[in-house]
Tab-separated table of C-alpha atoms in Angstrom:
chain	number	residue	atom	x	y	z
A	1	MET	CA	0.000	0.000	0.000
A	2	SER	CA	1.225	3.516	-0.791
A	3	TRP	CA	1.044	5.602	2.343
A	4	LEU	CA	1.620	8.709	0.179
A	5	ASN	CA	-1.648	8.032	-1.666
A	6	PHE	CA	-3.383	7.155	1.590
A	7	PHE	CA	-2.570	10.503	3.229
A	8	ARG	CA	-3.389	12.454	0.053
A	9	ALA	CA	-6.805	10.784	-0.019
A	10	GLN	CA	-7.247	11.587	3.678
A	11	LYS	CA	-6.472	15.232	2.947
A	12	ARG	CA	-8.957	15.353	0.044
A	13	GLU	CA	-11.620	13.909	2.378
A	14	GLU	CA	-10.872	16.542	5.006
A	15	ALA	CA	-11.002	19.257	2.349
A	16	GLN	CA	-14.539	18.208	1.409
A	17	GLN	CA	-15.889	19.024	4.838
A	18	PRO	CA	-18.379	21.944	4.971
A	19	PRO	CA	-16.701	25.390	4.749
A	20	GLY	CA	-15.534	26.653	8.146
A	21	THR	CA	-15.059	23.171	9.610
A	22	ALA	CA	-12.184	21.970	7.450
A	23	ALA	CA	-8.837	22.872	9.056
A	24	ALA	CA	-6.961	25.517	7.071
A	25	ALA	CA	-4.082	23.892	5.179
A	26	LYS	CA	-1.018	23.910	7.442
A	27	ASP	CA	2.267	22.095	7.584
A	28	ARG	CA	1.527	18.971	9.559
A	29	LEU	CA	3.234	15.885	10.895
A	30	GLN	CA	1.328	12.719	11.669
A	31	VAL	CA	3.060	9.881	13.553
A	32	ILE	CA	1.041	6.672	13.744
A	33	ILE	CA	2.307	3.610	15.586
A	34	SER	CA	0.603	0.243	15.599
A	35	HIS	CA	1.750	-2.472	17.994
A	36	GLU	CA	0.350	-5.874	17.042
A	37	ARG	CA	0.659	-8.397	19.848
A	38	VAL	CA	0.208	-12.034	18.933
A	39	SER	CA	1.959	-13.431	21.994
A	40	ARG	CA	0.569	-12.731	25.474
A	41	GLY	CA	2.806	-11.260	28.145
A	42	ARG	CA	4.151	-8.531	25.868
A	43	ASP	CA	3.800	-5.216	27.687
A	44	ASP	CA	2.281	-2.253	25.915
A	45	PHE	CA	5.075	0.308	25.712
A	46	LEU	CA	3.336	2.830	23.414
A	47	PRO	CA	2.460	5.273	26.209
A	48	LYS	CA	6.144	5.443	27.228
A	49	LEU	CA	7.234	5.746	23.579
A	50	GLN	CA	4.968	8.724	23.007
A	51	GLN	CA	6.982	11.212	25.088
A	52	GLU	CA	10.306	10.273	23.503
A	53	LEU	CA	8.956	10.423	19.967
A	54	VAL	CA	7.756	14.002	20.374
A	55	GLN	CA	11.178	14.882	21.827
A	56	VAL	CA	12.927	13.338	18.792
A	57	VAL	CA	10.698	15.253	16.363
A	58	ALA	CA	11.319	18.469	18.346
A	59	ARG	CA	15.020	18.172	17.485
A	60	TYR	CA	14.124	18.712	13.820
A	61	VAL	CA	11.294	21.201	13.943
A	62	ALA	CA	9.987	23.663	16.531
A	63	ILE	CA	6.858	22.203	18.167
A	64	ASP	CA	4.174	24.121	20.039
A	65	PRO	CA	3.019	21.698	22.792
A	66	GLY	CA	-0.454	23.208	22.406
A	67	LYS	CA	-0.545	22.003	18.782
A	68	VAL	CA	0.152	18.325	19.559
A	69	GLN	CA	-2.834	15.950	19.620
A	70	VAL	CA	-2.371	12.407	20.893
A	71	ASN	CA	-4.813	9.525	20.502
A	72	LEU	CA	-4.050	6.169	22.121
A	73	GLU	CA	-6.318	3.194	21.388
A	74	ARG	CA	-5.908	-0.180	23.107
A	75	GLY	CA	-7.287	-3.581	22.187
A	76	GLY	CA	-6.217	-7.054	23.228
A	77	ASP	CA	-4.458	-7.703	19.946
A	78	PHE	CA	-3.475	-4.176	18.899
A	79	SER	CA	-2.562	-0.838	20.439
A	80	THR	CA	-2.288	2.234	18.263
A	81	LEU	CA	-0.819	5.634	19.018
A	82	ALA	CA	-1.539	8.596	16.733
A	83	ILE	CA	0.322	11.866	17.247
A	84	ASP	CA	-0.878	14.792	15.123
A	85	ILE	CA	1.411	17.826	15.167
A	86	GLU	CA	0.543	21.113	13.477
A	87	LEU	CA	3.838	22.657	12.461
A	88	PRO	CA	4.649	26.369	12.555
A	89	GLY	CA	5.610	28.224	9.361
A	90	PRO	CA	8.961	27.223	7.728
A	91	LYS	CA	11.061	29.978	9.394
A	92	ALA	CA	10.629	28.416	12.895
A	93	GLN	CA	13.429	25.782	12.754
A	94	ALA	CA	14.368	23.724	15.805
A	95	HIS	CA	16.666	25.813	18.051
B	1	MET	CA	-10.841	7.666	12.093
B	2	SER	CA	-9.989	4.731	14.383
B	3	TRP	CA	-6.477	3.578	13.650
B	4	LEU	CA	-7.171	0.443	15.722
B	5	ASN	CA	-9.912	-0.584	13.267
B	6	PHE	CA	-7.747	0.417	10.325
B	7	PHE	CA	-4.871	-1.893	11.337
B	8	ARG	CA	-7.225	-4.739	12.216
B	9	ALA	CA	-8.765	-4.476	8.752
B	10	GLN	CA	-5.274	-4.412	7.252
B	11	LYS	CA	-4.443	-7.602	9.133
B	12	ARG	CA	-7.634	-9.326	7.958
B	13	GLU	CA	-6.736	-8.399	4.369
B	14	GLU	CA	-3.236	-9.829	4.778
B	15	ALA	CA	-4.692	-12.989	6.319
B	16	GLN	CA	-6.814	-13.572	3.210
B	17	GLN	CA	-3.789	-13.917	0.986
B	18	PRO	CA	-3.263	-17.397	-0.536
B	19	PRO	CA	-1.769	-19.952	1.937
B	20	GLY	CA	2.007	-19.794	2.072
B	21	THR	CA	2.199	-16.117	1.094
B	22	ALA	CA	0.564	-14.555	4.156
B	23	ALA	CA	3.185	-13.756	6.801
B	24	ALA	CA	2.842	-15.983	9.881
B	25	ALA	CA	1.270	-13.955	12.725
B	26	LYS	CA	4.071	-12.294	14.661
B	27	ASP	CA	4.394	-9.454	17.113
B	28	ARG	CA	4.871	-6.434	14.935
B	29	LEU	CA	5.405	-2.690	15.223
B	30	GLN	CA	4.492	-0.337	12.414
B	31	VAL	CA	5.626	3.315	12.585
B	32	ILE	CA	4.143	5.550	9.879
B	33	ILE	CA	5.034	9.206	9.581
B	34	SER	CA	3.398	11.627	7.192
B	35	HIS	CA	4.884	15.077	6.673
B	36	GLU	CA	2.469	17.398	4.887
B	37	ARG	CA	4.173	20.496	3.515
B	38	VAL	CA	1.930	23.371	2.520
B	39	SER	CA	4.629	26.045	2.641
B	40	ARG	CA	7.656	25.793	0.343
B	41	GLY	CA	11.156	25.965	1.791
B	42	ARG	CA	10.414	23.399	4.509
B	43	ASP	CA	13.146	20.773	4.380
B	44	ASP	CA	12.233	17.115	4.412
B	45	PHE	CA	13.660	15.739	7.644
B	46	LEU	CA	12.049	12.285	7.540
B	47	PRO	CA	15.215	10.493	6.364
B	48	LYS	CA	17.129	11.902	9.370
B	49	LEU	CA	14.238	11.094	11.713
B	50	GLN	CA	14.199	7.455	10.647
B	51	GLN	CA	17.459	6.464	12.362
B	52	GLU	CA	16.545	8.082	15.670
B	53	LEU	CA	13.082	6.562	15.746
B	54	VAL	CA	14.419	3.028	15.434
B	55	GLN	CA	16.900	3.823	18.236
B	56	VAL	CA	14.072	5.066	20.473
B	57	VAL	CA	12.005	1.929	19.835
B	58	ALA	CA	15.091	-0.240	20.514
B	59	ARG	CA	15.149	1.122	24.070
B	60	TYR	CA	11.818	-0.617	24.704
B	61	VAL	CA	12.101	-3.840	22.757
B	62	ALA	CA	14.967	-5.849	21.275
B	63	ILE	CA	15.118	-5.241	17.522
B	64	ASP	CA	16.808	-7.445	14.941
B	65	PRO	CA	18.131	-4.983	12.303
B	66	GLY	CA	17.428	-7.675	9.710
B	67	LYS	CA	13.718	-7.543	10.604
B	68	VAL	CA	13.293	-3.787	10.002
B	69	GLN	CA	11.751	-2.705	6.695
B	70	VAL	CA	11.748	0.987	5.745
B	71	ASN	CA	9.748	2.600	2.953
B	72	LEU	CA	10.207	6.319	2.203
B	73	GLU	CA	7.916	7.990	-0.342
B	74	ARG	CA	8.380	11.601	-1.436
B	75	GLY	CA	5.993	13.929	-3.207
B	76	GLY	CA	5.964	17.699	-3.514
B	77	ASP	CA	3.222	18.080	-0.937
B	78	PHE	CA	3.777	14.988	1.218
B	79	SER	CA	6.572	12.710	2.351
B	80	THR	CA	5.785	9.490	4.146
B	81	LEU	CA	8.032	7.141	6.067
B	82	ALA	CA	6.857	3.642	6.979
B	83	ILE	CA	8.958	1.495	9.308
B	84	ASP	CA	7.782	-2.102	9.735
B	85	ILE	CA	9.480	-4.006	12.558
B	86	GLU	CA	8.914	-7.694	13.228
B	87	LEU	CA	9.382	-8.180	16.941
B	88	PRO	CA	10.989	-11.199	18.589
B	89	GLY	CA	9.020	-13.314	21.093
B	90	PRO	CA	8.050	-11.616	24.404
B	91	LYS	CA	11.056	-12.934	26.421
B	92	ALA	CA	13.542	-10.804	24.376
B	93	GLN	CA	13.213	-7.501	26.286
B	94	ALA	CA	15.448	-4.536	25.506
B	95	HIS	CA	18.816	-4.987	27.314
């Protein structure tokens, strides 16, 4: 599967929302992690991973903590972590 | 969108492949990053991010470098990075 096509389709879908609800186009970073657990006894480390991942990204681009949305979903077989970061304009590089 | 449902559907699709081609069920970590660039002049830092992300994950679970697949796709408006890591059995914790 082409993730490039997937995210472009997602953006087109978002753009078709009624005027005023669709988010204005902004630079954006989405980090999605899926942990598939077949064997029992494997601990779910996604919540711990979340903090470090945002720190790693912050080394490359300035991040406004208020513009970071995190969504953690847990099931017996899967856990998923989605981090959605709205990025500032291009001049704001990581310091 | 529920990423949990998305990855479960993905797994069901993979499971329907002809016998012998579908990967045996294994613990697995998928890291997908999408960088949407509206403004020009924003450099594409996903290739640099890739190395550090695998290092962060390796602090939580033992990773066999031979079991890490990376797929980087680049377009003018989007870049996507997909890292697919087959995890060893639960006893192999990060050292």
